[in-house]
Each structure stands twice: as C-alpha cells, then as structure tokens.
C-alpha cells in the first residue's frame, strides 16, 4: 500500500482503486495556483497508478468557464493536462458554473450537457449521474439557466476579452453560489426530489452534486442515493465491485472509508 493512502476497510488501496470508477463534483477550480486546483492535480497523480476505469466529474469543476473561449482553454490548461490519460474514460457533466463545455475540445473528456447521464459500470450494473441543479422544480431558475446557456450567449461571450471575462465570471459565479447556498439549507427537500428522480430511472443508484450534501440514503423504491460535497471539504466517491467508498484527500494523504449503504 502506498503511504499516501489510508484505508479504513479490510481491503487494500489497490484492491479498491484498481480499475475503479471515481466520481467527483463541485471542485470550483479558479486558477492553476489556488489550493483546490493543486490538491486536484495531486489527487489525479495519486490515482493515475490504479488505471481507473472511469473518472466522472459531475459539474462545477470550474468556478466559471466558457468552454468555447480560448482564454479559459489557456487558464485551465493545467486541468486538461492533469486529466489526460488519468482513466480509461473521463466523463464531464456540465454544471451551472460552466457554459458551452460541449465546445471545449481542449478538455480530454466526454462532455455531457444533458440533465443526467446513465453510466455503465464494469460489473454490468449502472449508475445515474447528475449535477443536480435541475432536481428542484424552480421555473425562474430554469429560465435564467436556459438564457445563460443559450448558444447566442456563447457566440457573444466568445468575442469578449479575457480581462472582462474575469470580472463577469466572478459576478456570475457569486450569483450561482448564493443560489446554491440557499438551496443547500433545505436538505430534506433536496433528498425528496433526488429520491423521486432516481426512482424514475432504471439505474439502481443515483449520484448528484451541486447542493454540497454528502448524503447516503435510500429512495422509497429502495434505490441508493449518494450526494457529493463540494471541495471546500474535499472528497470523492469510489465504486468497485458492488461497494461504494468515500475518499477524503489532503495535500499529504487520501483516507478511504467504505460506505454503509
Ligand atoms: Mn452547481
């Protein structure tokens, strides 16, 4: 076992991580030098040796990113570099802090801008993934989201200079953050809507981010529902051979705990 991995389980780090599926969300990376970015890059370097089957990023990887703009391609080149080859498959769902990621060919990932995505797992089961901001039925928010993510907005924004974008992005990110923190107050409501979502899907497990809610619960139909915290408290999920684990990385080590599901 590597010294930088501590496992609270009867299994070794390599038994858990080799060819595993890893799910992360809400990293809110701001620049190459912010501590979260440095931790993210370090964690991907740690995971690289285990030949992950899939790394799924559930959105808000970036605090603000216009995927079609060369400014952000340059700003987040460090992230693209860290992701390249870190898993057989890298999947990136677009969050509410990201725009036009489908046009970000510079990111070595399969991007998904749909509400959710059904990921096939190596053991033949599947897991339903969503960023989560559309789980709650809020018409005003949906309208704002549709306007901000419209193709026309992308065509306008791609013409703006980088310095402008930095100031606009701080405002948009702050607005999105305030909405998120308001929502996370009502964990019970989030859980109810998330449970209704997974019960409508064919997958037996659903994972969501956005609300910064490290939830483990069962839906009315008995399906497993897992929430992911944001990287203000860094953590990620691991799936391997029918079991889920939550990992807590620090600059020094990653502690892995098996989830009681
Ligand atoms: Mn979000």
PDB file of C-alpha atoms and ligand atoms in Angstrom:
ATOM      1  CA  UNK A   1       0.000   0.000   0.000  1.00  0.00           C
ATOM      2  CA  UNK A   2       1.228   3.473  -0.809  1.00  0.00           C
ATOM      3  CA  UNK A   3       1.981   5.721   2.135  1.00  0.00           C
ATOM      4  CA  UNK A   4      -0.272   8.469   0.835  1.00  0.00           C
ATOM      5  CA  UNK A   5      -3.385   6.261   1.041  1.00  0.00           C
ATOM      6  CA  UNK A   6      -5.073   5.220   4.276  1.00  0.00           C
ATOM      7  CA  UNK A   7      -7.899   2.713   4.038  1.00  0.00           C
ATOM      8  CA  UNK A   8     -10.494   2.132   6.737  1.00  0.00           C
ATOM      9  CA  UNK A   9     -11.544  -1.176   5.232  1.00  0.00           C
ATOM     10  CA  UNK A  10     -10.414  -4.788   5.167  1.00  0.00           C
ATOM     11  CA  UNK A  11      -9.317  -4.251   1.557  1.00  0.00           C
ATOM     12  CA  UNK A  12      -6.088  -2.676   0.336  1.00  0.00           C
ATOM     13  CA  UNK A  13      -5.983   0.616  -1.580  1.00  0.00           C
ATOM     14  CA  UNK A  14      -5.093  -1.272  -4.721  1.00  0.00           C
ATOM     15  CA  UNK A  15      -7.994  -3.730  -4.376  1.00  0.00           C
ATOM     16  CA  UNK A  16     -10.361  -0.782  -4.056  1.00  0.00           C
ATOM     17  CA  UNK A  17      -8.868   1.506  -6.677  1.00  0.00           C
ATOM     18  CA  UNK A  18      -7.607  -0.712  -9.473  1.00  0.00           C
ATOM     19  CA  UNK A  19      -9.942  -0.266 -12.465  1.00  0.00           C
ATOM     20  CA  UNK A  20     -12.407   1.527 -10.167  1.00  0.00           C
ATOM     21  CA  UNK A  21     -14.930   4.222 -11.042  1.00  0.00           C
ATOM     22  CA  UNK A  22     -14.277   7.557  -9.335  1.00  0.00           C
ATOM     23  CA  UNK A  23     -16.888  10.324  -9.079  1.00  0.00           C
ATOM     24  CA  UNK A  24     -16.058  13.913  -8.106  1.00  0.00           C
ATOM     25  CA  UNK A  25     -18.133  17.092  -8.115  1.00  0.00           C
ATOM     26  CA  UNK A  26     -18.073  20.811  -7.401  1.00  0.00           C
ATOM     27  CA  UNK A  27     -14.340  21.423  -7.307  1.00  0.00           C
ATOM     28  CA  UNK A  28     -14.896  25.076  -8.286  1.00  0.00           C
ATOM     29  CA  UNK A  29     -11.348  25.486  -9.618  1.00  0.00           C
ATOM     30  CA  UNK A  30     -10.405  29.139 -10.054  1.00  0.00           C
ATOM     31  CA  UNK A  31      -6.821  29.143 -11.311  1.00  0.00           C
ATOM     32  CA  UNK A  32      -3.723  26.958 -11.526  1.00  0.00           C
ATOM     33  CA  UNK A  33      -2.406  28.348  -8.235  1.00  0.00           C
ATOM     34  CA  UNK A  34      -5.435  28.017  -5.972  1.00  0.00           C
ATOM     35  CA  UNK A  35      -5.000  25.326  -3.266  1.00  0.00           C
ATOM     36  CA  UNK A  36      -8.004  23.285  -4.513  1.00  0.00           C
ATOM     37  CA  UNK A  37      -6.505  23.118  -8.005  1.00  0.00           C
ATOM     38  CA  UNK A  38      -3.192  21.973  -6.553  1.00  0.00           C
ATOM     39  CA  UNK A  39      -4.932  19.294  -4.474  1.00  0.00           C
ATOM     40  CA  UNK A  40      -6.973  18.161  -7.505  1.00  0.00           C
ATOM     41  CA  UNK A  41      -3.827  17.781  -9.626  1.00  0.00           C
ATOM     42  CA  UNK A  42      -2.102  15.889  -6.770  1.00  0.00           C
ATOM     43  CA  UNK A  43      -5.097  13.542  -6.337  1.00  0.00           C
ATOM     44  CA  UNK A  44      -5.213  12.746 -10.065  1.00  0.00           C
ATOM     45  CA  UNK A  45      -1.476  11.984  -9.951  1.00  0.00           C
ATOM     46  CA  UNK A  46      -2.092   9.619  -6.981  1.00  0.00           C
ATOM     47  CA  UNK A  47      -4.965   7.871  -8.783  1.00  0.00           C
ATOM     48  CA  UNK A  48      -3.130   7.510 -12.089  1.00  0.00           C
ATOM     49  CA  UNK A  49      -1.241   4.382 -10.991  1.00  0.00           C
ATOM     50  CA  UNK A  50      -4.510   2.451 -10.466  1.00  0.00           C
ATOM     51  CA  UNK A  51      -5.667   2.566 -14.095  1.00  0.00           C
ATOM     52  CA  UNK A  52      -9.160   3.788 -13.275  1.00  0.00           C
ATOM     53  CA  UNK A  53     -11.995   2.557 -15.468  1.00  0.00           C
ATOM     54  CA  UNK A  54     -13.875   5.873 -15.319  1.00  0.00           C
ATOM     55  CA  UNK A  55     -13.399   9.280 -13.794  1.00  0.00           C
ATOM     56  CA  UNK A  56     -16.758  11.073 -13.751  1.00  0.00           C
ATOM     57  CA  UNK A  57     -16.807  14.785 -12.936  1.00  0.00           C
ATOM     58  CA  UNK A  58     -20.335  15.860 -12.041  1.00  0.00           C
ATOM     59  CA  UNK A  59     -20.046  19.542 -12.861  1.00  0.00           C
ATOM     60  CA  UNK A  60     -18.851  22.823 -11.409  1.00  0.00           C
ATOM     61  CA  UNK A  61     -15.326  21.557 -11.896  1.00  0.00           C
ATOM     62  CA  UNK A  62     -14.607  25.200 -12.708  1.00  0.00           C
ATOM     63  CA  UNK A  63     -15.877  28.170 -10.724  1.00  0.00           C
ATOM     64  CA  UNK A  64     -16.557  29.766 -14.101  1.00  0.00           C
ATOM     65  CA  UNK A  65     -15.702  28.504 -17.553  1.00  0.00           C
ATOM     66  CA  UNK A  66     -16.800  29.307 -21.075  1.00  0.00           C
ATOM     67  CA  UNK A  67     -15.713  26.143 -22.824  1.00  0.00           C
ATOM     68  CA  UNK A  68     -15.588  27.728 -26.272  1.00  0.00           C
ATOM     69  CA  UNK A  69     -13.325  30.646 -25.261  1.00  0.00           C
ATOM     70  CA  UNK A  70      -9.535  30.450 -25.816  1.00  0.00           C
ATOM     71  CA  UNK A  71      -8.997  32.462 -22.609  1.00  0.00           C
ATOM     72  CA  UNK A  72     -10.358  29.579 -20.499  1.00  0.00           C
ATOM     73  CA  UNK A  73      -8.562  26.990 -22.576  1.00  0.00           C
ATOM     74  CA  UNK A  74      -5.302  28.711 -21.566  1.00  0.00           C
ATOM     75  CA  UNK A  75      -6.383  29.389 -17.969  1.00  0.00           C
ATOM     76  CA  UNK A  76      -7.363  25.752 -17.330  1.00  0.00           C
ATOM     77  CA  UNK A  77      -4.694  24.058 -19.452  1.00  0.00           C
ATOM     78  CA  UNK A  78      -3.242  22.650 -16.201  1.00  0.00           C
ATOM     79  CA  UNK A  79      -6.535  20.817 -15.613  1.00  0.00           C
ATOM     80  CA  UNK A  80      -6.621  19.352 -19.123  1.00  0.00           C
ATOM     81  CA  UNK A  81      -3.041  18.192 -18.598  1.00  0.00           C
ATOM     82  CA  UNK A  82      -3.897  16.528 -15.254  1.00  0.00           C
ATOM     83  CA  UNK A  83      -6.945  14.767 -16.758  1.00  0.00           C
ATOM     84  CA  UNK A  84      -5.226  13.451 -19.880  1.00  0.00           C
ATOM     85  CA  UNK A  85      -4.922   9.667 -19.592  1.00  0.00           C
ATOM     86  CA  UNK A  86      -5.895   9.566 -15.893  1.00  0.00           C
ATOM     87  CA  UNK A  87      -8.644   6.982 -16.586  1.00  0.00           C
ATOM     88  CA  UNK A  88      -9.772   4.826 -19.491  1.00  0.00           C
ATOM     89  CA  UNK A  89     -12.811   7.091 -19.696  1.00  0.00           C
ATOM     90  CA  UNK A  90     -13.166  10.669 -18.427  1.00  0.00           C
ATOM     91  CA  UNK A  91     -16.729  11.935 -18.301  1.00  0.00           C
ATOM     92  CA  UNK A  92     -17.606  15.554 -17.616  1.00  0.00           C
ATOM     93  CA  UNK A  93     -21.159  16.718 -16.891  1.00  0.00           C
ATOM     94  CA  UNK A  94     -21.731  20.449 -17.271  1.00  0.00           C
ATOM     95  CA  UNK A  95     -22.675  22.258 -14.055  1.00  0.00           C
ATOM     96  CA  UNK A  96     -24.341  25.625 -13.563  1.00  0.00           C
ATOM     97  CA  UNK A  97     -20.969  27.399 -13.276  1.00  0.00           C
ATOM     98  CA  UNK A  98     -19.913  26.130 -16.710  1.00  0.00           C
ATOM     99  CA  UNK A  99     -21.036  27.092 -20.189  1.00  0.00           C
ATOM    100  CA  UNK A 100     -20.561  25.594 -23.644  1.00  0.00           C
ATOM    101  CA  UNK A 101     -18.371  22.752 -22.399  1.00  0.00           C
ATOM    102  CA  UNK A 102     -19.507  20.680 -25.376  1.00  0.00           C
ATOM    103  CA  UNK A 103     -17.318  23.021 -27.460  1.00  0.00           C
ATOM    104  CA  UNK A 104     -14.274  22.532 -25.194  1.00  0.00           C
ATOM    105  CA  UNK A 105     -12.364  20.085 -27.385  1.00  0.00           C
ATOM    106  CA  UNK A 106      -9.262  21.053 -25.387  1.00  0.00           C
ATOM    107  CA  UNK A 107     -10.558  19.059 -22.401  1.00  0.00           C
ATOM    108  CA  UNK A 108      -9.685  15.351 -22.702  1.00  0.00           C
ATOM    109  CA  UNK A 109     -13.160  14.261 -21.602  1.00  0.00           C
ATOM    110  CA  UNK A 110     -16.512  13.207 -22.979  1.00  0.00           C
ATOM    111  CA  UNK A 111     -18.770  16.139 -22.124  1.00  0.00           C
ATOM    112  CA  UNK A 112     -22.453  15.838 -21.326  1.00  0.00           C
ATOM    113  CA  UNK A 113     -24.789  18.822 -21.209  1.00  0.00           C
ATOM    114  CA  UNK A 114     -27.981  16.801 -20.643  1.00  0.00           C
ATOM    115  CA  UNK A 115     -29.753  16.807 -17.274  1.00  0.00           C
ATOM    116  CA  UNK A 116     -28.377  13.379 -16.349  1.00  0.00           C
ATOM    117  CA  UNK A 117     -26.276  10.517 -17.670  1.00  0.00           C
ATOM    118  CA  UNK A 118     -26.532   6.763 -17.185  1.00  0.00           C
ATOM    119  CA  UNK A 119     -23.023   5.364 -16.719  1.00  0.00           C
ATOM    120  CA  UNK A 120     -22.484   1.654 -17.395  1.00  0.00           C
ATOM    121  CA  UNK A 121     -20.199   0.107 -14.792  1.00  0.00           C
ATOM    122  CA  UNK A 122     -17.675  -2.680 -15.493  1.00  0.00           C
ATOM    123  CA  UNK A 123     -19.726  -5.241 -13.495  1.00  0.00           C
ATOM    124  CA  UNK A 124     -22.783  -4.776 -15.732  1.00  0.00           C
ATOM    125  CA  UNK A 125     -24.711  -2.520 -13.334  1.00  0.00           C
ATOM    126  CA  UNK A 126     -25.260   1.176 -13.955  1.00  0.00           C
ATOM    127  CA  UNK A 127     -25.360   4.445 -12.064  1.00  0.00           C
ATOM    128  CA  UNK A 128     -27.349   7.565 -12.891  1.00  0.00           C
ATOM    129  CA  UNK A 129     -25.321  10.770 -12.604  1.00  0.00           C
ATOM    130  CA  UNK A 130     -26.491  14.385 -12.486  1.00  0.00           C
ATOM    131  CA  UNK A 131     -25.016  17.698 -11.449  1.00  0.00           C
ATOM    132  CA  UNK A 132     -28.237  18.304  -9.548  1.00  0.00           C
ATOM    133  CA  UNK A 133     -29.176  21.950 -10.017  1.00  0.00           C
ATOM    134  CA  UNK A 134     -32.249  20.919 -12.034  1.00  0.00           C
ATOM    135  CA  UNK A 135     -33.533  18.405  -9.486  1.00  0.00           C
ATOM    136  CA  UNK A 136     -35.754  21.001  -7.832  1.00  0.00           C
ATOM    137  CA  UNK A 137     -38.716  22.322  -9.845  1.00  0.00           C
ATOM    138  CA  UNK A 138     -37.945  26.048  -9.959  1.00  0.00           C
ATOM    139  CA  UNK A 139     -39.226  27.776 -13.084  1.00  0.00           C
ATOM    140  CA  UNK A 140     -37.411  31.079 -12.546  1.00  0.00           C
ATOM    141  CA  UNK A 141     -34.077  29.336 -12.138  1.00  0.00           C
ATOM    142  CA  UNK A 142     -34.654  27.142 -15.211  1.00  0.00           C
ATOM    143  CA  UNK A 143     -35.400  30.199 -17.318  1.00  0.00           C
ATOM    144  CA  UNK A 144     -32.260  32.014 -16.124  1.00  0.00           C
ATOM    145  CA  UNK A 145     -30.213  28.878 -16.796  1.00  0.00           C
ATOM    146  CA  UNK A 146     -31.631  28.478 -20.296  1.00  0.00           C
ATOM    147  CA  UNK A 147     -30.872  32.114 -21.163  1.00  0.00           C
ATOM    148  CA  UNK A 148     -27.305  31.966 -19.791  1.00  0.00           C
ATOM    149  CA  UNK A 149     -26.567  28.698 -21.578  1.00  0.00           C
ATOM    150  CA  UNK A 150     -28.144  29.690 -24.911  1.00  0.00           C
ATOM    151  CA  UNK A 151     -25.926  29.337 -27.988  1.00  0.00           C
ATOM    152  CA  UNK A 152     -26.376  33.022 -28.746  1.00  0.00           C
ATOM    153  CA  UNK A 153     -24.810  33.944 -25.392  1.00  0.00           C
ATOM    154  CA  UNK A 154     -21.870  31.723 -26.264  1.00  0.00           C
ATOM    155  CA  UNK A 155     -21.368  33.473 -29.587  1.00  0.00           C
ATOM    156  CA  UNK A 156     -21.395  36.881 -27.870  1.00  0.00           C
ATOM    157  CA  UNK A 157     -19.162  35.833 -24.970  1.00  0.00           C
ATOM    158  CA  UNK A 158     -16.503  34.262 -27.177  1.00  0.00           C
ATOM    159  CA  UNK A 159     -15.800  37.757 -28.588  1.00  0.00           C
ATOM    160  CA  UNK A 160     -15.130  39.322 -25.179  1.00  0.00           C
ATOM    161  CA  UNK A 161     -11.568  39.889 -23.978  1.00  0.00           C
ATOM    162  CA  UNK A 162     -10.184  37.777 -21.092  1.00  0.00           C
ATOM    163  CA  UNK A 163      -9.944  40.648 -18.576  1.00  0.00           C
ATOM    164  CA  UNK A 164     -13.670  41.391 -18.988  1.00  0.00           C
ATOM    165  CA  UNK A 165     -14.486  37.723 -18.600  1.00  0.00           C
ATOM    166  CA  UNK A 166     -12.617  37.512 -15.305  1.00  0.00           C
ATOM    167  CA  UNK A 167     -14.732  40.301 -13.824  1.00  0.00           C
ATOM    168  CA  UNK A 168     -18.006  38.997 -15.298  1.00  0.00           C
ATOM    169  CA  UNK A 169     -17.194  35.448 -14.220  1.00  0.00           C
ATOM    170  CA  UNK A 170     -16.646  36.499 -10.600  1.00  0.00           C
ATOM    171  CA  UNK A 171     -20.140  38.042 -10.596  1.00  0.00           C
ATOM    172  CA  UNK A 172     -21.862  35.084 -12.313  1.00  0.00           C
ATOM    173  CA  UNK A 173     -20.067  32.581 -10.042  1.00  0.00           C
ATOM    174  CA  UNK A 174     -21.048  34.579  -6.966  1.00  0.00           C
ATOM    175  CA  UNK A 175     -24.693  34.677  -8.101  1.00  0.00           C
ATOM    176  CA  UNK A 176     -24.714  30.901  -8.695  1.00  0.00           C
ATOM    177  CA  UNK A 177     -23.017  30.300  -5.343  1.00  0.00           C
ATOM    178  CA  UNK A 178     -25.607  32.335  -3.443  1.00  0.00           C
ATOM    179  CA  UNK A 179     -28.393  30.347  -5.104  1.00  0.00           C
ATOM    180  CA  UNK A 180     -26.643  27.073  -4.194  1.00  0.00           C
ATOM    181  CA  UNK A 181     -26.168  28.004  -0.539  1.00  0.00           C
ATOM    182  CA  UNK A 182     -29.833  28.984  -0.241  1.00  0.00           C
ATOM    183  CA  UNK A 183     -30.826  25.602  -1.671  1.00  0.00           C
ATOM    184  CA  UNK A 184     -28.488  23.544   0.471  1.00  0.00           C
ATOM    185  CA  UNK A 185     -30.327  24.823   3.581  1.00  0.00           C
ATOM    186  CA  UNK A 186     -33.278  22.606   2.729  1.00  0.00           C
ATOM    187  CA  UNK A 187     -31.614  19.205   2.679  1.00  0.00           C
ATOM    188  CA  UNK A 188     -34.877  17.368   3.270  1.00  0.00           C
ATOM    189  CA  UNK A 189     -36.452  18.849   0.129  1.00  0.00           C
ATOM    190  CA  UNK A 190     -33.359  18.067  -1.947  1.00  0.00           C
ATOM    191  CA  UNK A 191     -33.423  14.478  -0.719  1.00  0.00           C
ATOM    192  CA  UNK A 192     -37.117  14.090  -1.619  1.00  0.00           C
ATOM    193  CA  UNK A 193     -36.657  15.372  -5.180  1.00  0.00           C
ATOM    194  CA  UNK A 194     -33.429  13.421  -5.691  1.00  0.00           C
ATOM    195  CA  UNK A 195     -35.173  10.231  -4.490  1.00  0.00           C
ATOM    196  CA  UNK A 196     -38.079  10.864  -6.891  1.00  0.00           C
ATOM    197  CA  UNK A 197     -35.518  11.326  -9.716  1.00  0.00           C
ATOM    198  CA  UNK A 198     -33.700   8.034  -9.101  1.00  0.00           C
ATOM    199  CA  UNK A 199     -36.998   6.191  -8.746  1.00  0.00           C
ATOM    200  CA  UNK A 200     -37.877   7.343 -12.298  1.00  0.00           C
ATOM    201  CA  UNK A 201     -34.591   5.929 -13.676  1.00  0.00           C
ATOM    202  CA  UNK A 202     -33.675   2.329 -14.478  1.00  0.00           C
ATOM    203  CA  UNK A 203     -30.332   2.536 -12.605  1.00  0.00           C
ATOM    204  CA  UNK A 204     -30.279   1.256  -9.015  1.00  0.00           C
ATOM    205  CA  UNK A 205     -28.013   4.090  -7.799  1.00  0.00           C
ATOM    206  CA  UNK A 206     -28.083   7.862  -8.295  1.00  0.00           C
ATOM    207  CA  UNK A 207     -25.287  10.330  -7.557  1.00  0.00           C
ATOM    208  CA  UNK A 208     -25.610  14.111  -7.519  1.00  0.00           C
ATOM    209  CA  UNK A 209     -23.549  17.157  -6.519  1.00  0.00           C
ATOM    210  CA  UNK A 210     -24.397  20.862  -6.590  1.00  0.00           C
ATOM    211  CA  UNK A 211     -26.014  21.034  -3.127  1.00  0.00           C
ATOM    212  CA  UNK A 212     -22.765  20.220  -1.340  1.00  0.00           C
ATOM    213  CA  UNK A 213     -24.618  17.487   0.531  1.00  0.00           C
ATOM    214  CA  UNK A 214     -22.614  14.317   1.373  1.00  0.00           C
ATOM    215  CA  UNK A 215     -25.775  12.245   1.574  1.00  0.00           C
ATOM    216  CA  UNK A 216     -26.204   8.447   1.778  1.00  0.00           C
ATOM    217  CA  UNK A 217     -29.825   7.281   1.779  1.00  0.00           C
ATOM    218  CA  UNK A 218     -32.416   5.040   0.174  1.00  0.00           C
ATOM    219  CA  UNK A 219     -35.289   6.148  -2.065  1.00  0.00           C
ATOM    220  CA  UNK A 220     -38.874   4.952  -1.488  1.00  0.00           C
ATOM    221  CA  UNK A 221     -38.155   2.161  -4.033  1.00  0.00           C
ATOM    222  CA  UNK A 222     -35.026   1.192  -2.083  1.00  0.00           C
ATOM    223  CA  UNK A 223     -32.542   2.652  -4.562  1.00  0.00           C
ATOM    224  CA  UNK A 224     -29.252   4.057  -3.317  1.00  0.00           C
ATOM    225  CA  UNK A 225     -28.860   7.828  -3.415  1.00  0.00           C
ATOM    226  CA  UNK A 226     -25.459   9.424  -2.862  1.00  0.00           C
ATOM    227  CA  UNK A 227     -24.625  13.133  -2.608  1.00  0.00           C
ATOM    228  CA  UNK A 228     -21.228  14.717  -3.074  1.00  0.00           C
ATOM    229  CA  UNK A 229     -19.777  17.546  -1.035  1.00  0.00           C
ATOM    230  CA  UNK A 230     -18.002  20.462  -2.724  1.00  0.00           C
ATOM    231  CA  UNK A 231     -14.230  20.692  -2.497  1.00  0.00           C
ATOM    232  CA  UNK A 232     -14.409  23.324   0.235  1.00  0.00           C
ATOM    233  CA  UNK A 233     -14.364  19.969   2.104  1.00  0.00           C
ATOM    234  CA  UNK A 234     -12.529  17.805  -0.467  1.00  0.00           C
ATOM    235  CA  UNK A 235     -13.962  14.328  -1.025  1.00  0.00           C
ATOM    236  CA  UNK A 236     -14.897  11.935  -3.814  1.00  0.00           C
ATOM    237  CA  UNK A 237     -16.709   8.639  -4.323  1.00  0.00           C
ATOM    238  CA  UNK A 238     -15.215   5.351  -5.467  1.00  0.00           C
ATOM    239  CA  UNK A 239     -17.206   2.408  -6.840  1.00  0.00           C
ATOM    240  CA  UNK A 240     -15.617  -1.007  -7.054  1.00  0.00           C
ATOM    241  CA  UNK A 241     -17.225  -4.437  -7.277  1.00  0.00           C
ATOM    242  CA  UNK A 242     -20.592  -3.599  -5.725  1.00  0.00           C
ATOM    243  CA  UNK A 243     -19.255  -1.331  -2.974  1.00  0.00           C
ATOM    244  CA  UNK A 244     -19.074   2.434  -2.595  1.00  0.00           C
ATOM    245  CA  UNK A 245     -16.332   4.267  -0.715  1.00  0.00           C
ATOM    246  CA  UNK A 246     -15.841   7.909   0.152  1.00  0.00           C
ATOM    247  CA  UNK A 247     -12.315   9.281  -0.056  1.00  0.00           C
ATOM    248  CA  UNK A 248     -11.039  12.380   1.760  1.00  0.00           C
ATOM    249  CA  UNK A 249      -7.884  13.810   0.169  1.00  0.00           C
ATOM    250  CA  UNK A 250      -5.491  16.272   1.808  1.00  0.00           C
ATOM    251  CA  UNK A 251      -2.146  17.512   0.432  1.00  0.00           C
ATOM    252  CA  UNK A 252      -0.450  14.722   2.440  1.00  0.00           C
ATOM    253  CA  UNK A 253      -2.743  11.705   2.005  1.00  0.00           C
ATOM    254  CA  UNK A 254      -6.115  10.309   0.966  1.00  0.00           C
ATOM    255  CA  UNK A 255      -8.242   8.490   3.548  1.00  0.00           C
ATOM    256  CA  UNK A 256     -10.734   5.980   2.116  1.00  0.00           C
ATOM    257  CA  UNK A 257     -13.804   4.764   4.035  1.00  0.00           C
ATOM    258  CA  UNK A 258     -16.288   2.134   2.920  1.00  0.00           C
ATOM    259  CA  UNK A 259     -19.853   3.444   2.882  1.00  0.00           C
ATOM    260  CA  UNK A 260     -22.538   1.568   4.780  1.00  0.00           C
ATOM    261  CA  UNK A 261     -25.275   1.543   2.173  1.00  0.00           C
TER     262      UNK A 261
HETATM  263 MN1  LIG B   1     -23.755  23.704  -9.052  1.00  0.00          MN
END
